[in-house]
Amino acid sequence: MSEIQKALVVHAEEAERIDLPDGGGFRLLADARHTGGALGANRLSLAEGAAGARSHFHALSTELFHVLDGVMRFTLDGVTTTVAAGGLVSVPPGTPHSFGAAPGSAAELLVVLAPGVDRFGYFRSLGRIRHGLESFDDLLAEQGRYDVHSL
């Protein structure tokens, strides 16, 4: 018999903040360990026209993006599209994708990865990389651990 998972409640003030130098940042909401592996979730704020992630894929998980505010640009398996507030993008495992705020727009996203992978460490590293405290090459060695495979 499997362990019964308890409901998770994260209040805004409890979410760990990873600030980015351009004014954007991550709000870490749930890691896989918090949800019995069901999902991971974060809120991402991107400054006007800011890059979110270079081209990558997830081997194990589907990544869902709900655009809360602004306009996003997604490149999904080589096809670029824009998605405005209220829109949703679901990226299945193995699909190359990249994303960022559209030119002239800042954006807010809810990002969910299912099944979950403990990725809070990944987001902390990204914050240090964006502040020039770490090299992106250091993070490449952790691709399997975080199920983020750069292209």
Short mmCIF file of N, CA and C in Angstrom, two decimals:
data_model
loop_
_atom_site.label_atom_id
_atom_site.label_comp_id
_atom_site.label_asym_id
_atom_site.label_seq_id
_atom_site.Cartn_x
_atom_site.Cartn_y
_atom_site.Cartn_z
N MET A 1 0.85 -1.18 0.00
CA MET A 1 0.00 0.00 0.00
C MET A 1 0.89 1.24 0.00
N SER A 2 0.58 2.20 -0.86
CA SER A 2 1.40 3.40 -0.95
C SER A 2 1.05 4.38 0.15
N GLU A 3 2.02 5.23 0.46
CA GLU A 3 1.82 6.25 1.48
C GLU A 3 0.83 7.30 0.98
N ILE A 4 -0.08 7.72 1.84
CA ILE A 4 -1.05 8.74 1.48
C ILE A 4 -0.36 10.10 1.53
N GLN A 5 -0.46 10.83 0.43
CA GLN A 5 0.15 12.15 0.32
C GLN A 5 -0.76 13.19 0.96
N LYS A 6 -0.20 14.06 1.75
CA LYS A 6 -0.96 15.15 2.36
C LYS A 6 -1.07 16.30 1.40
N ALA A 7 -2.11 17.08 1.54
CA ALA A 7 -2.29 18.28 0.74
C ALA A 7 -1.15 19.25 1.04
N LEU A 8 -0.76 20.01 0.05
CA LEU A 8 0.31 21.00 0.19
C LEU A 8 -0.28 22.39 0.02
N VAL A 9 0.03 23.26 0.96
CA VAL A 9 -0.36 24.66 0.88
C VAL A 9 0.90 25.50 1.03
N VAL A 10 1.15 26.36 0.05
CA VAL A 10 2.31 27.26 0.10
C VAL A 10 1.78 28.68 0.00
N HIS A 11 1.95 29.45 1.04
CA HIS A 11 1.54 30.86 1.01
C HIS A 11 2.63 31.67 0.32
N ALA A 12 2.24 32.74 -0.34
CA ALA A 12 3.16 33.55 -1.13
C ALA A 12 4.41 33.93 -0.35
N GLU A 13 4.25 34.32 0.90
CA GLU A 13 5.40 34.76 1.70
C GLU A 13 6.32 33.61 2.10
N GLU A 14 5.87 32.38 1.94
CA GLU A 14 6.68 31.21 2.27
C GLU A 14 7.54 30.72 1.10
N ALA A 15 7.20 31.13 -0.09
CA ALA A 15 7.93 30.66 -1.28
C ALA A 15 9.33 31.28 -1.30
N GLU A 16 10.32 30.43 -1.50
CA GLU A 16 11.70 30.92 -1.63
C GLU A 16 11.81 31.77 -2.88
N ARG A 17 12.50 32.90 -2.77
CA ARG A 17 12.67 33.82 -3.89
C ARG A 17 14.09 33.71 -4.42
N ILE A 18 14.20 33.58 -5.73
CA ILE A 18 15.49 33.61 -6.41
C ILE A 18 15.41 34.80 -7.36
N ASP A 19 16.02 35.92 -6.97
CA ASP A 19 15.95 37.12 -7.78
C ASP A 19 16.97 37.09 -8.90
N LEU A 20 16.58 37.59 -10.05
CA LEU A 20 17.46 37.68 -11.21
C LEU A 20 17.90 39.13 -11.37
N PRO A 21 19.08 39.37 -11.95
CA PRO A 21 19.63 40.73 -12.00
C PRO A 21 18.81 41.71 -12.83
N ASP A 22 17.97 41.22 -13.74
CA ASP A 22 17.17 42.13 -14.57
C ASP A 22 15.84 42.51 -13.93
N GLY A 23 15.61 42.07 -12.70
CA GLY A 23 14.37 42.39 -12.00
C GLY A 23 13.38 41.25 -11.99
N GLY A 24 13.59 40.22 -12.77
CA GLY A 24 12.72 39.05 -12.75
C GLY A 24 13.14 38.11 -11.63
N GLY A 25 12.56 36.91 -11.64
CA GLY A 25 12.97 35.94 -10.64
C GLY A 25 12.04 34.76 -10.55
N PHE A 26 12.47 33.79 -9.76
CA PHE A 26 11.70 32.57 -9.49
C PHE A 26 11.09 32.65 -8.10
N ARG A 27 9.93 32.07 -7.96
CA ARG A 27 9.31 31.83 -6.66
C ARG A 27 9.12 30.32 -6.61
N LEU A 28 9.89 29.65 -5.74
CA LEU A 28 9.87 28.19 -5.67
C LEU A 28 8.68 27.75 -4.83
N LEU A 29 7.74 27.07 -5.45
CA LEU A 29 6.48 26.72 -4.80
C LEU A 29 6.44 25.28 -4.30
N ALA A 30 6.79 24.32 -5.15
CA ALA A 30 6.73 22.91 -4.74
C ALA A 30 7.78 22.13 -5.50
N ASP A 31 8.53 21.32 -4.77
CA ASP A 31 9.48 20.40 -5.38
C ASP A 31 8.86 19.00 -5.31
N ALA A 32 9.41 18.07 -6.04
CA ALA A 32 8.86 16.71 -6.07
C ALA A 32 8.76 16.12 -4.67
N ARG A 33 9.74 16.41 -3.82
CA ARG A 33 9.71 15.85 -2.46
C ARG A 33 8.51 16.35 -1.65
N HIS A 34 7.96 17.49 -2.03
CA HIS A 34 6.80 18.04 -1.34
C HIS A 34 5.49 17.43 -1.82
N THR A 35 5.51 16.79 -2.98
CA THR A 35 4.28 16.29 -3.61
C THR A 35 4.29 14.79 -3.86
N GLY A 36 5.19 14.08 -3.19
CA GLY A 36 5.30 12.65 -3.42
C GLY A 36 5.73 12.31 -4.84
N GLY A 37 6.42 13.25 -5.50
CA GLY A 37 6.88 13.05 -6.86
C GLY A 37 5.87 13.39 -7.93
N ALA A 38 4.67 13.81 -7.54
CA ALA A 38 3.62 14.08 -8.52
C ALA A 38 3.96 15.25 -9.43
N LEU A 39 4.53 16.32 -8.86
CA LEU A 39 4.81 17.51 -9.66
C LEU A 39 5.79 18.41 -8.94
N GLY A 40 6.29 19.38 -9.68
CA GLY A 40 7.07 20.49 -9.14
C GLY A 40 6.47 21.75 -9.73
N ALA A 41 6.54 22.86 -8.99
CA ALA A 41 5.92 24.10 -9.49
C ALA A 41 6.72 25.31 -9.04
N ASN A 42 6.78 26.30 -9.94
CA ASN A 42 7.40 27.57 -9.61
C ASN A 42 6.68 28.67 -10.36
N ARG A 43 6.86 29.87 -9.88
CA ARG A 43 6.35 31.05 -10.57
C ARG A 43 7.56 31.80 -11.09
N LEU A 44 7.52 32.15 -12.35
CA LEU A 44 8.65 32.82 -12.99
C LEU A 44 8.23 34.19 -13.48
N SER A 45 8.98 35.20 -13.09
CA SER A 45 8.78 36.57 -13.56
C SER A 45 9.92 36.90 -14.49
N LEU A 46 9.60 37.40 -15.68
CA LEU A 46 10.61 37.78 -16.65
C LEU A 46 10.48 39.26 -16.98
N ALA A 47 11.61 39.95 -16.99
CA ALA A 47 11.62 41.37 -17.36
C ALA A 47 11.31 41.49 -18.85
N GLU A 48 11.04 42.70 -19.27
CA GLU A 48 10.68 42.97 -20.67
C GLU A 48 11.70 42.37 -21.65
N GLY A 49 11.22 41.46 -22.51
CA GLY A 49 12.04 40.83 -23.54
C GLY A 49 13.09 39.86 -23.03
N ALA A 50 13.08 39.53 -21.73
CA ALA A 50 14.12 38.68 -21.15
C ALA A 50 14.00 37.23 -21.59
N ALA A 51 15.15 36.60 -21.78
CA ALA A 51 15.20 35.17 -22.07
C ALA A 51 14.80 34.41 -20.82
N GLY A 52 14.08 33.31 -21.01
CA GLY A 52 13.71 32.45 -19.89
C GLY A 52 14.59 31.23 -19.84
N ALA A 53 14.67 30.49 -20.94
CA ALA A 53 15.50 29.29 -21.00
C ALA A 53 15.95 29.05 -22.43
N ARG A 54 17.20 28.66 -22.57
CA ARG A 54 17.71 28.27 -23.89
C ARG A 54 17.14 26.91 -24.25
N SER A 55 17.35 26.46 -25.47
CA SER A 55 16.76 25.23 -25.96
C SER A 55 17.19 24.02 -25.13
N HIS A 56 16.20 23.25 -24.70
CA HIS A 56 16.41 22.07 -23.88
C HIS A 56 15.21 21.14 -24.01
N PHE A 57 15.29 19.97 -23.40
CA PHE A 57 14.14 19.08 -23.31
C PHE A 57 14.18 18.36 -21.97
N HIS A 58 13.06 17.76 -21.62
CA HIS A 58 12.94 16.94 -20.42
C HIS A 58 12.65 15.52 -20.89
N ALA A 59 13.44 14.55 -20.44
CA ALA A 59 13.27 13.17 -20.87
C ALA A 59 12.11 12.49 -20.15
N LEU A 60 11.83 12.91 -18.91
CA LEU A 60 10.87 12.19 -18.07
C LEU A 60 9.55 12.91 -17.86
N SER A 61 9.54 14.22 -17.96
CA SER A 61 8.38 14.99 -17.51
C SER A 61 7.77 15.87 -18.59
N THR A 62 6.49 16.13 -18.42
CA THR A 62 5.79 17.15 -19.20
C THR A 62 5.94 18.47 -18.46
N GLU A 63 6.19 19.55 -19.19
CA GLU A 63 6.28 20.88 -18.59
C GLU A 63 5.11 21.71 -19.07
N LEU A 64 4.39 22.29 -18.12
CA LEU A 64 3.22 23.10 -18.41
C LEU A 64 3.51 24.54 -18.02
N PHE A 65 3.17 25.47 -18.91
CA PHE A 65 3.34 26.89 -18.68
C PHE A 65 1.97 27.56 -18.76
N HIS A 66 1.57 28.25 -17.71
CA HIS A 66 0.36 29.06 -17.75
C HIS A 66 0.82 30.52 -17.66
N VAL A 67 0.54 31.29 -18.71
CA VAL A 67 0.95 32.69 -18.76
C VAL A 67 -0.05 33.49 -17.92
N LEU A 68 0.44 34.02 -16.82
CA LEU A 68 -0.41 34.77 -15.90
C LEU A 68 -0.55 36.23 -16.30
N ASP A 69 0.53 36.79 -16.87
CA ASP A 69 0.52 38.20 -17.25
C ASP A 69 1.54 38.40 -18.36
N GLY A 70 1.30 39.33 -19.24
CA GLY A 70 2.24 39.65 -20.31
C GLY A 70 2.11 38.73 -21.50
N VAL A 71 3.18 38.70 -22.30
CA VAL A 71 3.21 37.88 -23.52
C VAL A 71 4.52 37.12 -23.53
N MET A 72 4.44 35.84 -23.83
CA MET A 72 5.61 34.98 -23.91
C MET A 72 5.85 34.53 -25.33
N ARG A 73 7.12 34.24 -25.63
CA ARG A 73 7.49 33.64 -26.91
C ARG A 73 8.06 32.26 -26.60
N PHE A 74 7.47 31.24 -27.21
CA PHE A 74 7.92 29.86 -27.05
C PHE A 74 8.40 29.34 -28.39
N THR A 75 9.50 28.61 -28.39
CA THR A 75 9.91 27.85 -29.56
C THR A 75 9.79 26.38 -29.17
N LEU A 76 8.89 25.68 -29.86
CA LEU A 76 8.54 24.30 -29.55
C LEU A 76 8.88 23.43 -30.74
N ASP A 77 9.90 22.60 -30.58
CA ASP A 77 10.34 21.72 -31.66
C ASP A 77 10.57 22.51 -32.96
N GLY A 78 11.20 23.70 -32.83
CA GLY A 78 11.56 24.51 -33.98
C GLY A 78 10.51 25.50 -34.45
N VAL A 79 9.32 25.47 -33.89
CA VAL A 79 8.23 26.37 -34.29
C VAL A 79 8.03 27.42 -33.19
N THR A 80 8.09 28.70 -33.57
CA THR A 80 7.95 29.78 -32.60
C THR A 80 6.53 30.32 -32.60
N THR A 81 6.01 30.54 -31.40
CA THR A 81 4.67 31.08 -31.23
C THR A 81 4.66 32.02 -30.03
N THR A 82 3.74 32.96 -30.01
CA THR A 82 3.56 33.82 -28.85
C THR A 82 2.27 33.43 -28.14
N VAL A 83 2.30 33.58 -26.83
CA VAL A 83 1.15 33.23 -26.00
C VAL A 83 0.95 34.35 -24.99
N ALA A 84 -0.25 34.91 -24.98
CA ALA A 84 -0.57 36.03 -24.09
C ALA A 84 -1.17 35.53 -22.78
N ALA A 85 -1.34 36.47 -21.85
CA ALA A 85 -1.91 36.17 -20.54
C ALA A 85 -3.18 35.34 -20.68
N GLY A 86 -3.28 34.33 -19.87
CA GLY A 86 -4.43 33.43 -19.89
C GLY A 86 -4.17 32.18 -20.72
N GLY A 87 -3.14 32.21 -21.56
CA GLY A 87 -2.83 31.07 -22.42
C GLY A 87 -2.01 30.01 -21.69
N LEU A 88 -1.97 28.83 -22.29
CA LEU A 88 -1.31 27.68 -21.70
C LEU A 88 -0.51 26.94 -22.75
N VAL A 89 0.65 26.44 -22.36
CA VAL A 89 1.49 25.62 -23.23
C VAL A 89 1.86 24.36 -22.46
N SER A 90 1.69 23.20 -23.09
CA SER A 90 2.07 21.92 -22.50
C SER A 90 3.12 21.29 -23.41
N VAL A 91 4.29 20.98 -22.85
CA VAL A 91 5.42 20.45 -23.62
C VAL A 91 5.67 19.01 -23.17
N PRO A 92 5.40 18.03 -24.04
CA PRO A 92 5.61 16.63 -23.65
C PRO A 92 7.09 16.26 -23.56
N PRO A 93 7.39 15.17 -22.86
CA PRO A 93 8.78 14.72 -22.74
C PRO A 93 9.43 14.57 -24.12
N GLY A 94 10.70 14.93 -24.20
CA GLY A 94 11.47 14.78 -25.42
C GLY A 94 11.34 15.92 -26.41
N THR A 95 10.43 16.87 -26.17
CA THR A 95 10.21 17.97 -27.11
C THR A 95 11.18 19.12 -26.82
N PRO A 96 12.03 19.46 -27.78
CA PRO A 96 12.92 20.61 -27.58
C PRO A 96 12.10 21.90 -27.46
N HIS A 97 12.47 22.73 -26.49
CA HIS A 97 11.76 23.99 -26.31
C HIS A 97 12.66 25.03 -25.66
N SER A 98 12.32 26.28 -25.93
CA SER A 98 12.95 27.43 -25.28
C SER A 98 11.85 28.47 -25.12
N PHE A 99 12.12 29.46 -24.27
CA PHE A 99 11.08 30.47 -24.04
C PHE A 99 11.69 31.73 -23.45
N GLY A 100 10.92 32.80 -23.56
CA GLY A 100 11.29 34.08 -22.98
C GLY A 100 10.14 35.05 -23.13
N ALA A 101 10.25 36.17 -22.44
CA ALA A 101 9.23 37.21 -22.58
C ALA A 101 9.34 37.78 -24.00
N ALA A 102 8.21 38.05 -24.61
CA ALA A 102 8.19 38.60 -25.96
C ALA A 102 8.80 40.00 -25.95
N PRO A 103 9.41 40.42 -27.06
CA PRO A 103 9.95 41.78 -27.13
C PRO A 103 8.86 42.80 -26.76
N GLY A 104 9.23 43.75 -25.92
CA GLY A 104 8.29 44.78 -25.50
C GLY A 104 7.35 44.37 -24.39
N SER A 105 7.50 43.15 -23.86
CA SER A 105 6.60 42.67 -22.81
C SER A 105 7.37 42.01 -21.68
N ALA A 106 6.96 42.29 -20.46
CA ALA A 106 7.39 41.50 -19.31
C ALA A 106 6.38 40.37 -19.18
N ALA A 107 6.66 39.36 -18.38
CA ALA A 107 5.73 38.24 -18.28
C ALA A 107 5.82 37.57 -16.91
N GLU A 108 4.71 36.96 -16.52
CA GLU A 108 4.61 36.14 -15.30
C GLU A 108 4.05 34.79 -15.72
N LEU A 109 4.68 33.72 -15.22
CA LEU A 109 4.28 32.36 -15.59
C LEU A 109 4.15 31.49 -14.36
N LEU A 110 3.21 30.58 -14.41
CA LEU A 110 3.19 29.45 -13.49
C LEU A 110 3.73 28.28 -14.29
N VAL A 111 4.77 27.63 -13.78
CA VAL A 111 5.42 26.52 -14.48
C VAL A 111 5.27 25.27 -13.62
N VAL A 112 4.74 24.20 -14.23
CA VAL A 112 4.53 22.94 -13.53
C VAL A 112 5.22 21.83 -14.31
N LEU A 113 5.97 20.99 -13.61
CA LEU A 113 6.65 19.84 -14.20
C LEU A 113 6.05 18.58 -13.58
N ALA A 114 5.55 17.67 -14.44
CA ALA A 114 4.92 16.45 -13.92
C ALA A 114 5.32 15.25 -14.78
N PRO A 115 5.70 14.13 -14.19
CA PRO A 115 5.92 14.00 -12.75
C PRO A 115 7.05 14.92 -12.30
N GLY A 116 7.05 15.17 -11.02
CA GLY A 116 8.00 16.12 -10.46
C GLY A 116 9.41 15.58 -10.39
N VAL A 117 10.34 16.51 -10.40
CA VAL A 117 11.76 16.26 -10.19
C VAL A 117 12.20 17.31 -9.18
N ASP A 118 13.00 16.93 -8.20
CA ASP A 118 13.51 17.93 -7.26
C ASP A 118 14.45 18.86 -8.02
N ARG A 119 13.96 20.08 -8.31
CA ARG A 119 14.72 21.04 -9.13
C ARG A 119 14.99 22.37 -8.44
N PHE A 120 14.65 22.49 -7.17
CA PHE A 120 14.95 23.76 -6.50
C PHE A 120 16.43 24.09 -6.61
N GLY A 121 17.31 23.08 -6.49
CA GLY A 121 18.75 23.31 -6.62
C GLY A 121 19.11 23.85 -7.99
N TYR A 122 18.41 23.40 -9.01
CA TYR A 122 18.63 23.88 -10.37
C TYR A 122 18.32 25.37 -10.46
N PHE A 123 17.18 25.79 -9.91
CA PHE A 123 16.80 27.20 -9.97
C PHE A 123 17.75 28.08 -9.15
N ARG A 124 18.23 27.55 -8.03
CA ARG A 124 19.22 28.31 -7.24
C ARG A 124 20.49 28.51 -8.05
N SER A 125 20.93 27.45 -8.74
CA SER A 125 22.12 27.55 -9.60
C SER A 125 21.90 28.57 -10.72
N LEU A 126 20.71 28.54 -11.34
CA LEU A 126 20.42 29.51 -12.40
C LEU A 126 20.53 30.94 -11.88
N GLY A 127 20.04 31.17 -10.68
CA GLY A 127 20.16 32.50 -10.09
C GLY A 127 21.61 32.91 -9.94
N ARG A 128 22.45 31.99 -9.45
CA ARG A 128 23.88 32.31 -9.29
C ARG A 128 24.54 32.54 -10.65
N ILE A 129 24.15 31.75 -11.65
CA ILE A 129 24.69 31.91 -13.00
C ILE A 129 24.33 33.28 -13.55
N ARG A 130 23.07 33.67 -13.42
CA ARG A 130 22.62 34.97 -13.95
C ARG A 130 23.29 36.15 -13.24
N HIS A 131 23.72 35.93 -11.99
CA HIS A 131 24.43 36.98 -11.25
C HIS A 131 25.94 36.91 -11.47
N GLY A 132 26.39 35.98 -12.34
CA GLY A 132 27.81 35.86 -12.65
C GLY A 132 28.64 35.17 -11.59
N LEU A 133 27.99 34.45 -10.68
CA LEU A 133 28.70 33.79 -9.59
C LEU A 133 29.05 32.33 -9.90
N GLU A 134 28.52 31.82 -10.98
CA GLU A 134 28.71 30.43 -11.37
C GLU A 134 28.68 30.37 -12.89
N SER A 135 29.26 29.33 -13.45
CA SER A 135 29.26 29.15 -14.90
C SER A 135 28.13 28.19 -15.30
N PHE A 136 27.50 28.46 -16.45
CA PHE A 136 26.47 27.55 -16.94
C PHE A 136 27.04 26.15 -17.17
N ASP A 137 28.32 26.08 -17.54
CA ASP A 137 28.96 24.78 -17.76
C ASP A 137 28.92 23.92 -16.50
N ASP A 138 28.98 24.53 -15.32
CA ASP A 138 28.89 23.77 -14.08
C ASP A 138 27.54 23.06 -13.96
N LEU A 139 26.50 23.69 -14.46
CA LEU A 139 25.15 23.13 -14.38
C LEU A 139 24.95 22.00 -15.39
N LEU A 140 25.70 22.03 -16.49
CA LEU A 140 25.55 20.99 -17.52
C LEU A 140 25.81 19.59 -16.96
N ALA A 141 26.69 19.49 -15.99
CA ALA A 141 27.00 18.18 -15.38
C ALA A 141 25.81 17.62 -14.59
N GLU A 142 24.84 18.47 -14.29
CA GLU A 142 23.68 18.07 -13.49
C GLU A 142 22.42 17.82 -14.32
N GLN A 143 22.55 17.73 -15.64
CA GLN A 143 21.38 17.60 -16.51
C GLN A 143 20.51 16.39 -16.15
N GLY A 144 21.11 15.25 -15.94
CA GLY A 144 20.34 14.06 -15.60
C GLY A 144 19.63 14.18 -14.27
N ARG A 145 20.29 14.74 -13.30
CA ARG A 145 19.71 14.92 -11.96
C ARG A 145 18.44 15.77 -12.00
N TYR A 146 18.47 16.83 -12.82
CA TYR A 146 17.34 17.77 -12.87
C TYR A 146 16.42 17.53 -14.08
N ASP A 147 16.72 16.54 -14.90
CA ASP A 147 15.94 16.25 -16.12
C ASP A 147 15.80 17.49 -16.98
N VAL A 148 16.90 18.22 -17.14
CA VAL A 148 16.97 19.37 -18.04
C VAL A 148 18.17 19.10 -18.95
N HIS A 149 17.89 18.79 -20.20
CA HIS A 149 18.93 18.38 -21.13
C HIS A 149 19.10 19.47 -22.20
N SER A 150 20.21 20.20 -22.11
CA SER A 150 20.47 21.32 -23.01
C SER A 150 20.80 20.81 -24.41
N LEU A 151 20.39 21.62 -25.41
CA LEU A 151 20.69 21.28 -26.81
C LEU A 151 21.71 22.25 -27.36
#
